[in-house]
Coordinates of C-alpha atoms in Angstrom, one line a residue:
X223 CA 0.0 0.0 0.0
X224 CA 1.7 3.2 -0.8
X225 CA -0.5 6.0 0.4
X226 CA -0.4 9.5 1.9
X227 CA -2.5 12.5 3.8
X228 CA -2.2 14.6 0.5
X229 CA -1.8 14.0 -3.4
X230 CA 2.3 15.5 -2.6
X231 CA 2.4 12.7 0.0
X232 CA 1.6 9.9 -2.1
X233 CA 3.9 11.3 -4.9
X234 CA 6.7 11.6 -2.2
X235 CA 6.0 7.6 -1.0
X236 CA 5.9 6.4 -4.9
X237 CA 9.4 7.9 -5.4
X238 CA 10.6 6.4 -1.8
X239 CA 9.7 2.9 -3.7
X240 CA 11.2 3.9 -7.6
X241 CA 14.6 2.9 -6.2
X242 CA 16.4 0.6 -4.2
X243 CA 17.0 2.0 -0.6
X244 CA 19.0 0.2 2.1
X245 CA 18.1 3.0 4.5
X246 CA 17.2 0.7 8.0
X247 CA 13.5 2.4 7.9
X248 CA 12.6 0.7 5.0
X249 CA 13.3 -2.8 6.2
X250 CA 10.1 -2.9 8.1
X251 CA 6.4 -3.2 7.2
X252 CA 6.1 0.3 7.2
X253 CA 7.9 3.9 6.0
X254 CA 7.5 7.4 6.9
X255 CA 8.6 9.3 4.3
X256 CA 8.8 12.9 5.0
X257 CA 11.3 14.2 2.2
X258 CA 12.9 12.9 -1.2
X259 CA 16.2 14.3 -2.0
X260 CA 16.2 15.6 -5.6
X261 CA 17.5 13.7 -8.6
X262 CA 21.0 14.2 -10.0
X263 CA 21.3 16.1 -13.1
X264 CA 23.7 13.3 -15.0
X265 CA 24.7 10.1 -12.9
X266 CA 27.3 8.8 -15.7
X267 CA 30.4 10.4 -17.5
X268 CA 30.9 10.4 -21.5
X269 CA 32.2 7.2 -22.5
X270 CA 36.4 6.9 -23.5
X271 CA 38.3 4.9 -25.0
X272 CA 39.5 3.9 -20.5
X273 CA 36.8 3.6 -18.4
X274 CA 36.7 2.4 -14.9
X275 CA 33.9 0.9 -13.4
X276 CA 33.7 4.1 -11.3
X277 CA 33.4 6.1 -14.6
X278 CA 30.2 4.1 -15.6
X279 CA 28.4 4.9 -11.9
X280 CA 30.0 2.1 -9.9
X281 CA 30.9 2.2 -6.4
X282 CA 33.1 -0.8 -4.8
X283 CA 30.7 -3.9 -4.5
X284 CA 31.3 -6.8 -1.9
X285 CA 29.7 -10.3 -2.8
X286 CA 28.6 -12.1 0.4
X287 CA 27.7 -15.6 0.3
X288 CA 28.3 -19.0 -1.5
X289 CA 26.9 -17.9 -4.8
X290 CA 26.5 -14.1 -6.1
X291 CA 26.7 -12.0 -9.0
X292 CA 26.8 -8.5 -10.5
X293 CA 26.3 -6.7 -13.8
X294 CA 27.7 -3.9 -14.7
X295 CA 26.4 -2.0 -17.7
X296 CA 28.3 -0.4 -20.5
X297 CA 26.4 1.8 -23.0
X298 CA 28.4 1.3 -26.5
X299 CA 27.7 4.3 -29.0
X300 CA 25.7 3.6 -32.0
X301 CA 28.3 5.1 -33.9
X302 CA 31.2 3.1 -32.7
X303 CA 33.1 0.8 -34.9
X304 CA 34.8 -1.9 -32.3
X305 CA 38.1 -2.7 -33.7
X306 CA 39.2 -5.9 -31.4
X307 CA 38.3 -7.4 -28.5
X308 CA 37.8 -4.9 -25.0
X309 CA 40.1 -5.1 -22.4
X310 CA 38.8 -5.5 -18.9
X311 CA 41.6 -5.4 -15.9
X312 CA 39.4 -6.8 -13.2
X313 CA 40.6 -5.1 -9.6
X314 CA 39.1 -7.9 -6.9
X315 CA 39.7 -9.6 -3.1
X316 CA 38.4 -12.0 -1.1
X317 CA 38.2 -13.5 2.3
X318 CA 41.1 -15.7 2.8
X319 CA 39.1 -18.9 4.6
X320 CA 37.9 -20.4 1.4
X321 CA 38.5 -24.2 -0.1
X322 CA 40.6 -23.1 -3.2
X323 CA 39.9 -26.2 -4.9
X324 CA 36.4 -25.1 -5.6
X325 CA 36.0 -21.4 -5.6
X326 CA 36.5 -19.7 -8.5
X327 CA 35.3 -16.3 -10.3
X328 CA 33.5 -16.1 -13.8
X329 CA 33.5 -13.6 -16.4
X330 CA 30.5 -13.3 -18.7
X331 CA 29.8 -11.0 -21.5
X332 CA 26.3 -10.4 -23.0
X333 CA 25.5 -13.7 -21.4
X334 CA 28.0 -15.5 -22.8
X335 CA 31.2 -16.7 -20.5
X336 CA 34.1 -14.8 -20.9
X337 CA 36.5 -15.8 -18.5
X338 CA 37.3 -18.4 -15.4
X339 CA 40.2 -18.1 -12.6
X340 CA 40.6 -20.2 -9.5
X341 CA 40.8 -18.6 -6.0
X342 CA 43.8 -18.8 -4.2
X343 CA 46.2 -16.8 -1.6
X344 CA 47.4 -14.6 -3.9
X345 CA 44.6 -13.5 -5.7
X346 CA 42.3 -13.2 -2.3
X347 CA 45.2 -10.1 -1.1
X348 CA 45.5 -7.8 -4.7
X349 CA 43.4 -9.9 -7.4
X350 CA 43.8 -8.9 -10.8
X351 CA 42.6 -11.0 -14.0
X352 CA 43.2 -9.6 -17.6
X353 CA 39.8 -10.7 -19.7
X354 CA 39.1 -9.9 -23.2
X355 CA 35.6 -9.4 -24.1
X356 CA 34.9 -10.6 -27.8
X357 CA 34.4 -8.0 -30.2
X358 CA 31.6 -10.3 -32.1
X359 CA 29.4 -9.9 -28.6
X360 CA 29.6 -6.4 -28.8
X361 CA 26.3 -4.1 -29.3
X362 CA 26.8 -1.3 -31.0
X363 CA 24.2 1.6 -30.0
X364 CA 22.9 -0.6 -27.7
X365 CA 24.0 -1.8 -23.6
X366 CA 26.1 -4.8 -23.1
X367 CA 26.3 -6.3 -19.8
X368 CA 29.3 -7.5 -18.0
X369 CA 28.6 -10.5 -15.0
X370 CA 30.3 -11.4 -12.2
X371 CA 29.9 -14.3 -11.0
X372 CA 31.5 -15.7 -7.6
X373 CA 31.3 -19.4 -6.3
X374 CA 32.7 -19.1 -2.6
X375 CA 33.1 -22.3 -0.8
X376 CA 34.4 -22.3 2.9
X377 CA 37.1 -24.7 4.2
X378 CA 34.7 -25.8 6.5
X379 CA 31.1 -25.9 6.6
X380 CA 30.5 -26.5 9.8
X381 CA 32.4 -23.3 11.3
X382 CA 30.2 -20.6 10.5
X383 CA 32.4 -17.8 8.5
X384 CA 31.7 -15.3 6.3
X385 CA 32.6 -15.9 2.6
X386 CA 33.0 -12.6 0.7
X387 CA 34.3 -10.8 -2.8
X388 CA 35.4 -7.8 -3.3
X389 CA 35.2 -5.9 -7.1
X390 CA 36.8 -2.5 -7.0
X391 CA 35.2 0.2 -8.7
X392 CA 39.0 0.8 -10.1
X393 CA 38.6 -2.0 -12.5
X394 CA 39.4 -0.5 -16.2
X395 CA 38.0 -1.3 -19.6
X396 CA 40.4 -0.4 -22.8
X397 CA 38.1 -0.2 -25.9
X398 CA 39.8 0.4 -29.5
X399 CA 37.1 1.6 -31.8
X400 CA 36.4 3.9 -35.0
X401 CA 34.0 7.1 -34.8
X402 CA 31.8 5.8 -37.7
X403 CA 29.8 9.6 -37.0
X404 CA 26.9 7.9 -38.0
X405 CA 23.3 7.8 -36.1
X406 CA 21.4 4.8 -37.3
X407 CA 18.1 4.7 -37.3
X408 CA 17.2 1.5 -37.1
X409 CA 15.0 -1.1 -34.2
X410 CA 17.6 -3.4 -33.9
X411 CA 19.5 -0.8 -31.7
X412 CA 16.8 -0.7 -29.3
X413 CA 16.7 0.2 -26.1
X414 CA 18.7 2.9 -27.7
X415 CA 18.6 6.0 -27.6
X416 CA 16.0 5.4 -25.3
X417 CA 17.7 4.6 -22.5
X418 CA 20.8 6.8 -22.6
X419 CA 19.7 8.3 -19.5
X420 CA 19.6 6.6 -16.4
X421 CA 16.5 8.1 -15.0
X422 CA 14.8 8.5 -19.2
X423 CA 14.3 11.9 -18.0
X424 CA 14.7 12.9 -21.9
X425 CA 12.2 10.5 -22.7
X426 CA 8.4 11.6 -23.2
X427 CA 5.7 9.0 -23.0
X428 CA 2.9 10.1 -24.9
X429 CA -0.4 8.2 -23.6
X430 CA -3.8 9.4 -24.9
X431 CA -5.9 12.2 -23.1
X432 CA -8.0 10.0 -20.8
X433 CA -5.9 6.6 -20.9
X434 CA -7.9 3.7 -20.1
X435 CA -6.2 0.6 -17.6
X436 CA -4.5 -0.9 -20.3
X437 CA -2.8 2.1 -21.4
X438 CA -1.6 2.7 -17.9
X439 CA -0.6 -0.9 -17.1
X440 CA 1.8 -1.2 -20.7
X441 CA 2.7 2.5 -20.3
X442 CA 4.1 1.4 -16.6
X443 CA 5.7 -2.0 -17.7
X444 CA 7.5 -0.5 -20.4
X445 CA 9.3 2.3 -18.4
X446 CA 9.9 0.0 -16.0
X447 CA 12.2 -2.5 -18.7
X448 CA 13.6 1.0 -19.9
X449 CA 14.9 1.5 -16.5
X450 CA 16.3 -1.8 -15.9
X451 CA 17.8 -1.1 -19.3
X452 CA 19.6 2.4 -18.6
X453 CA 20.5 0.9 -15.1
X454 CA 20.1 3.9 -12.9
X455 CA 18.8 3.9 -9.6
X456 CA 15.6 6.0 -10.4
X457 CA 12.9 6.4 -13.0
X458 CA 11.6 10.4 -13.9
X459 CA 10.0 10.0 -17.4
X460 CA 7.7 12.4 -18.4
X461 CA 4.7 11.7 -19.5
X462 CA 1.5 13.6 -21.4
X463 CA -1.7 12.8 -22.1
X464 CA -2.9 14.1 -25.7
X465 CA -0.7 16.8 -27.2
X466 CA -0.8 19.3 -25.1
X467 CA 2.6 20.7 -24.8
X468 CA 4.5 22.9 -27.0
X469 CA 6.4 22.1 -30.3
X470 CA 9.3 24.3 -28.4
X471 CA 9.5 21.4 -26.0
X472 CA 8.7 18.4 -27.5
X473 CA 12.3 18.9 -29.4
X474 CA 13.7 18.4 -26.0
X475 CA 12.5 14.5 -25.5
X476 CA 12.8 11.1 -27.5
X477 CA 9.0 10.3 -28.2
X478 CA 7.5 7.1 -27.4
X479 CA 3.8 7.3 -28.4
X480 CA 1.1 4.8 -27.4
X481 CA -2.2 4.0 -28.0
X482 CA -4.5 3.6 -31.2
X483 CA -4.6 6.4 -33.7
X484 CA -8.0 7.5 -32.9
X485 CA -7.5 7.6 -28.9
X486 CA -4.0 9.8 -29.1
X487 CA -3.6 12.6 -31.5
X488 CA -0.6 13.2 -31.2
X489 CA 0.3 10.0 -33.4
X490 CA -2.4 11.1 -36.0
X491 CA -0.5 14.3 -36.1
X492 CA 2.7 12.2 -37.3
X493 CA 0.7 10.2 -39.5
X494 CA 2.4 11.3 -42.4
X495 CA 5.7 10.2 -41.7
X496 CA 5.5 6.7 -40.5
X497 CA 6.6 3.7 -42.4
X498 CA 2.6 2.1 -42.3
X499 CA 0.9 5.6 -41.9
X500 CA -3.4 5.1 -41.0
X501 CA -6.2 5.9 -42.8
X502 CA -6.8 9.0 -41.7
X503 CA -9.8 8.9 -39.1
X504 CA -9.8 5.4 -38.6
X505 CA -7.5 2.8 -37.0
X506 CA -7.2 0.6 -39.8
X507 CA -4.4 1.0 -42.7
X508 CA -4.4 1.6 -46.0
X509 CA -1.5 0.7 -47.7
X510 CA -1.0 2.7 -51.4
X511 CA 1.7 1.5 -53.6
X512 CA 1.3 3.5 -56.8
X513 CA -1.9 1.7 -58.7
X514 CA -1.9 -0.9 -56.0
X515 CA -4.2 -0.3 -52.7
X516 CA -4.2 -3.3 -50.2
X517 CA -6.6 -2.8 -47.3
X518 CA -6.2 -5.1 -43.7
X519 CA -10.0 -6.4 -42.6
X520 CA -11.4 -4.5 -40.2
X521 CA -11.8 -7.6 -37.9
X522 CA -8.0 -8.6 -37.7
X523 CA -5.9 -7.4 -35.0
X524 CA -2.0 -6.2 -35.3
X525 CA 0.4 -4.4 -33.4
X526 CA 2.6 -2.1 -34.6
X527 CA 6.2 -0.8 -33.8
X528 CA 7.2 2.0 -35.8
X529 CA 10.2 3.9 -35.6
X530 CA 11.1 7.7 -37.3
X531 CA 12.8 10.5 -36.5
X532 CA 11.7 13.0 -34.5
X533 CA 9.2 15.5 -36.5
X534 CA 10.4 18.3 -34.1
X535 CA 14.0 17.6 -33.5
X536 CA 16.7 15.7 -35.9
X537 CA 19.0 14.1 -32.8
X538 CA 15.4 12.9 -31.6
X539 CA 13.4 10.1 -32.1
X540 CA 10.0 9.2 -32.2
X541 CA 8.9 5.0 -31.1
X542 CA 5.1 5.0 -32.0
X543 CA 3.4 1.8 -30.1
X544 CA 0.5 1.4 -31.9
X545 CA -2.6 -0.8 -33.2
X546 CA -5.2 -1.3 -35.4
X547 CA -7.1 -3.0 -32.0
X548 CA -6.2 -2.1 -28.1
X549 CA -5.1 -6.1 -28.5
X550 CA -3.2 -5.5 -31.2
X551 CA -1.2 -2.5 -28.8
X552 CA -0.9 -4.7 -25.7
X553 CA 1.3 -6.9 -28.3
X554 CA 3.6 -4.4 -29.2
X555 CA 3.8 -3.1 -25.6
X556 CA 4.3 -6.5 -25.3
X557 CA 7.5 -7.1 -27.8
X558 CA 8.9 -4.2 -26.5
X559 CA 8.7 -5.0 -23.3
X560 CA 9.8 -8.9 -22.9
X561 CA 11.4 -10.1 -26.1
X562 CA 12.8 -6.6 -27.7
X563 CA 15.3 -8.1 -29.9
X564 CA 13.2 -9.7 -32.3
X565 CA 13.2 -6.2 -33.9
X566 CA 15.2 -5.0 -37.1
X567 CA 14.2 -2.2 -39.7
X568 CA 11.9 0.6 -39.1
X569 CA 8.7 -1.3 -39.2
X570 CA 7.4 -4.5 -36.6
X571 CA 4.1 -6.0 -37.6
X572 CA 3.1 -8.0 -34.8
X573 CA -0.1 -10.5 -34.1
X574 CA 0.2 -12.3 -30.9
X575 CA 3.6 -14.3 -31.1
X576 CA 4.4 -13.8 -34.5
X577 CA 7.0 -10.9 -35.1
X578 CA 7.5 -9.6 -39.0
X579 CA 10.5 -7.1 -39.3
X580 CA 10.4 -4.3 -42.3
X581 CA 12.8 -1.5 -43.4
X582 CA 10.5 0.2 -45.9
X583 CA 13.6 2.2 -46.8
X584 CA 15.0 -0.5 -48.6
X585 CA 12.1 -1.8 -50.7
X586 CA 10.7 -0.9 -54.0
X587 CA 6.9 -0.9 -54.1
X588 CA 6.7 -4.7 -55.0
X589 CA 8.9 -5.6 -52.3
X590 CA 6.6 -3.7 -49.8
X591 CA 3.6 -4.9 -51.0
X592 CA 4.8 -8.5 -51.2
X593 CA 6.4 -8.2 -47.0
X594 CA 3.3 -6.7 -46.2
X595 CA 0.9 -9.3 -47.4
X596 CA 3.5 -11.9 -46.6
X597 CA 2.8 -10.9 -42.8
X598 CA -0.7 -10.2 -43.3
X599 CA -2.7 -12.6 -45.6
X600 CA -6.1 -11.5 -45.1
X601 CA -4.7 -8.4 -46.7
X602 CA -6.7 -8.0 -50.1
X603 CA -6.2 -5.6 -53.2
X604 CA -8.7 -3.6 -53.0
X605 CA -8.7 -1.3 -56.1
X606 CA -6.1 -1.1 -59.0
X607 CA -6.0 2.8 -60.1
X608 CA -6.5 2.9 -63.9
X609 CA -2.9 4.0 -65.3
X610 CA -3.4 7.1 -67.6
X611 CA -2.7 5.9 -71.0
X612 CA 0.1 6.6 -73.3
X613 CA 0.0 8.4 -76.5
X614 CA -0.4 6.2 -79.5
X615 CA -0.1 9.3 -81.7
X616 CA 3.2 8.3 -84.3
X617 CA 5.6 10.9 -84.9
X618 CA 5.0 13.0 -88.6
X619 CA 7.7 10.6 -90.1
X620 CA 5.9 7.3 -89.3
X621 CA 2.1 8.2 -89.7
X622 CA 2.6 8.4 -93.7
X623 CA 4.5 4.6 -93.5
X624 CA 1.8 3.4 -91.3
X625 CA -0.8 4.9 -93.5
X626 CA 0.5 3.5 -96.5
X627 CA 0.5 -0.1 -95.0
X628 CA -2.9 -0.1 -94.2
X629 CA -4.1 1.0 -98.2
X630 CA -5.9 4.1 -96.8
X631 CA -4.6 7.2 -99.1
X632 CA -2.0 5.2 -101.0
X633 CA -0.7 7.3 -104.4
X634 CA -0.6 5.2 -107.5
X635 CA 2.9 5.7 -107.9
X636 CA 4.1 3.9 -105.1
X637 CA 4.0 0.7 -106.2
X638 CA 6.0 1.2 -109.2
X639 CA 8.4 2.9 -106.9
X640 CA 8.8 0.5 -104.4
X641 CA 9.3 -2.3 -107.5
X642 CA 12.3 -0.1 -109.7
X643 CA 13.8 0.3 -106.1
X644 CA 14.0 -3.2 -105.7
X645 CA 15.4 -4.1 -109.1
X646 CA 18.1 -1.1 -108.4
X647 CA 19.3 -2.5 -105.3
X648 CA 19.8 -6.1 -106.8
X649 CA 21.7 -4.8 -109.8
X650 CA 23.9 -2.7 -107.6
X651 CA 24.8 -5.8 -105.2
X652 CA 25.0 -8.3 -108.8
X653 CA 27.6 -5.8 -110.0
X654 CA 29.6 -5.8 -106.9
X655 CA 29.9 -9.0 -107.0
X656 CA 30.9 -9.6 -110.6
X657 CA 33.8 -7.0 -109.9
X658 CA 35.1 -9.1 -107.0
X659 CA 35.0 -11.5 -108.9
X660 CA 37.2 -10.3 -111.5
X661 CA 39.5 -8.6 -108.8
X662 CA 40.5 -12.7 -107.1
X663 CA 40.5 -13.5 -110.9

């Protein structure tokens, strides 16, 4: 129950449970919470080429017990060209009462194991372990995770004793890369830019103007997997309902808009500009390609995931989480939420389970049309536009030929023509050849 006297009190109490507190008072069944302290402008530094693990918003960490982890998050730039493998110079201790022939530390990258050293005297004083992440692992523009993992066994288990590790915040990572300058624009770097700041304060949610449960509840889940994305202790997203603020600050935020295109306007104002736009007052689609107009039944549900720049800003981008159904958004919220890297191009159809992946930048009109019916096959043709037709009207030089070999308006002279012509050009090639003749001769 998180409750107050006043609306400020509850807000306070909801921001006393946003983050992870170790304060004493909030080990109980209940909290007082009288004050919040304010949020941090910027909790990480710009990443280097050298980064410790206090550079990336680390403190020291102590592992306690037989079996623990950590992660530690590492944001790589979208437009950074990973050369060879990253360095990591792993600064660690641990308690000296441990059976060395079964503790160990592991190293994993992106899930995937890394590294593996045995426990021993020397290592439990002044630790160190070089470890070379792959270079194949590594996201670009998107976070990669780093895992500690520490198996502590004591010498004895019946003396109780306290098995601990120790990871300083000292421990360095040497990444070699190329500034590609580029700023893709693409899902398969999601979560980013999303979640480049630990508390998405540059992130606006866009909900409609009187958001119904649903809208709330995927709304809620998907800042929450954007938070355990960036990593940071808090959450501070904005959020409006309709499109009520100004252009002047709508520049300032990354835009992820939800709900169907009749309930928010905001996406109907952006219509335009999507990969799949709407037809315009409705929440179906329309999809024109030239002569070609395919039209989805009313009575089918899909999700969409659509991604463009930002309309008011060109370092901003806009994630609309849209429907042709409410159903059809809860999948999207859905994708985005649980199973995220399913996603590629610019465009995610989605019905239920299935997940179809477009970049409508890349297609001619028959390669759209042919994705799009591929992913959706009650899609039908509804209307072929009739081409305008071509001029059949032969230039001056051609009409009298064509004239003349239909009969109309023939002269009487051109048979004979057309015959002494013929018996000219058979001479001319009969004397030819008589001369050649006489030349070999």
């Amino acid at each position: 129950v998180i409750t107050g006297l006043n609306n400020e009190a509850v807000h306070k109490a909801a921001q006393a449970m946003s983050f992870e507190s170790r304060f004493p008072g909030m080990a109980g069944q209940f909290a007082l919470v009288r004050e919040v302290r304010p949020l941090p402008d910027s909790l990480l530094k710009p990443l280097s080429a050298n980064m410790t693990f206090a550079d990336l918003g680390y403190e020291d960490r102590v592992l306690a017990g037989y079996s623990q982890e950590a992660n530690y998050y590492v944001d790589i730039p979208a437009g950074w060209d990973i050369n060879r493998e990253i360095v990591l110079d792993l600064h660690f201790g641990h308690s000296g009462i441990l059976d060395y022939n079964s503790s160990y530390l592991n190293v994993l990258y992106n899930a995937q194991p890394a590294a593996t050293i045995a426990l021993n005297d020397e290592t439990s004083l002044n630790g160190t372990l070089r470890v070379e992440l792959p270079a194949a692992q590594t996201r670009a523009g998107q976070r990669n995770k780093i895992t500690i993992q520490a198996k502590l066994h004591p010498v004895d288990k019946c003396v109780p004793t306290d098995e601990w590790l120790f990871i300083g915040s000292t421990s360095l990572l040497h990444l070699d890369y190329t500034d590609l300058d580029v700023h893709p624009l693409n899902l398969d770097f999601y979560p980013h830019p999303f979640d480049l700041q630990s508390d998405l304060s540059d992130v606006l949610f866009v909900l409609p103007p009187e958001p119904i449960t649903e809208e709330w509840e995927g709304a809620l889940q998907l800042a929450a997997a954007l938070g355990d994305d960036a990593g940071g202790p808090d959450l501070a997203p904005p959020t409006m309902l309709g499109n009520h603020w100004p252009e002047t600050t709508l520049r300032d935020y990354h835009l992820i808009v939800m709900g169907r295109p009749l309930r928010n306007p905001l996406l109907r104002q952006v219509n335009a500009q999507l990969p799949q736009p709407f037809l315009p007052g409705s929440d179906s689609i329309e999809q024109k390609l030239n002569e070609v107009i395919l039209r989805l039944p009313s009575d089918v549900s899909l999700g969409y995931v659509q991604l463009i720049p930002s309309p008011w800003s060109e370092e901003r981008e806009l994630l609309a989480v849209t429907g042709t159904t409410d159903e059809g958004v809860k999948w999207a919220m859905d994708v985005l939420t649980d199973r995220y890297w399913v996603l590629d191009g610019n465009l995610a159809l989605i019905r239920d389970d299935e997940v179809n992946t477009i970049d409508t930048r890349g297609l001619t009109r028959g390669g759209m049309a042919a994705a799009l019916t591929t992913a959706v096959p009650e899609m039908t043709l509804v209307s072929t536009a009739t081409p305008t037709p071509l001029s059949l009207r032969p230039t001056p030089g051609s009409y009298d030929l064509e004239q003349s070999m239909n009969g109309t308006d023939r002269p009487a002279w051109l048979i004979p023509l057309v015959g002494v012509t013929g018996v000219a050009v058979i001479a001319i090639f009969a004397v030819a050849f008589w001369r050649s003749r006489r030349r070999k001769s």
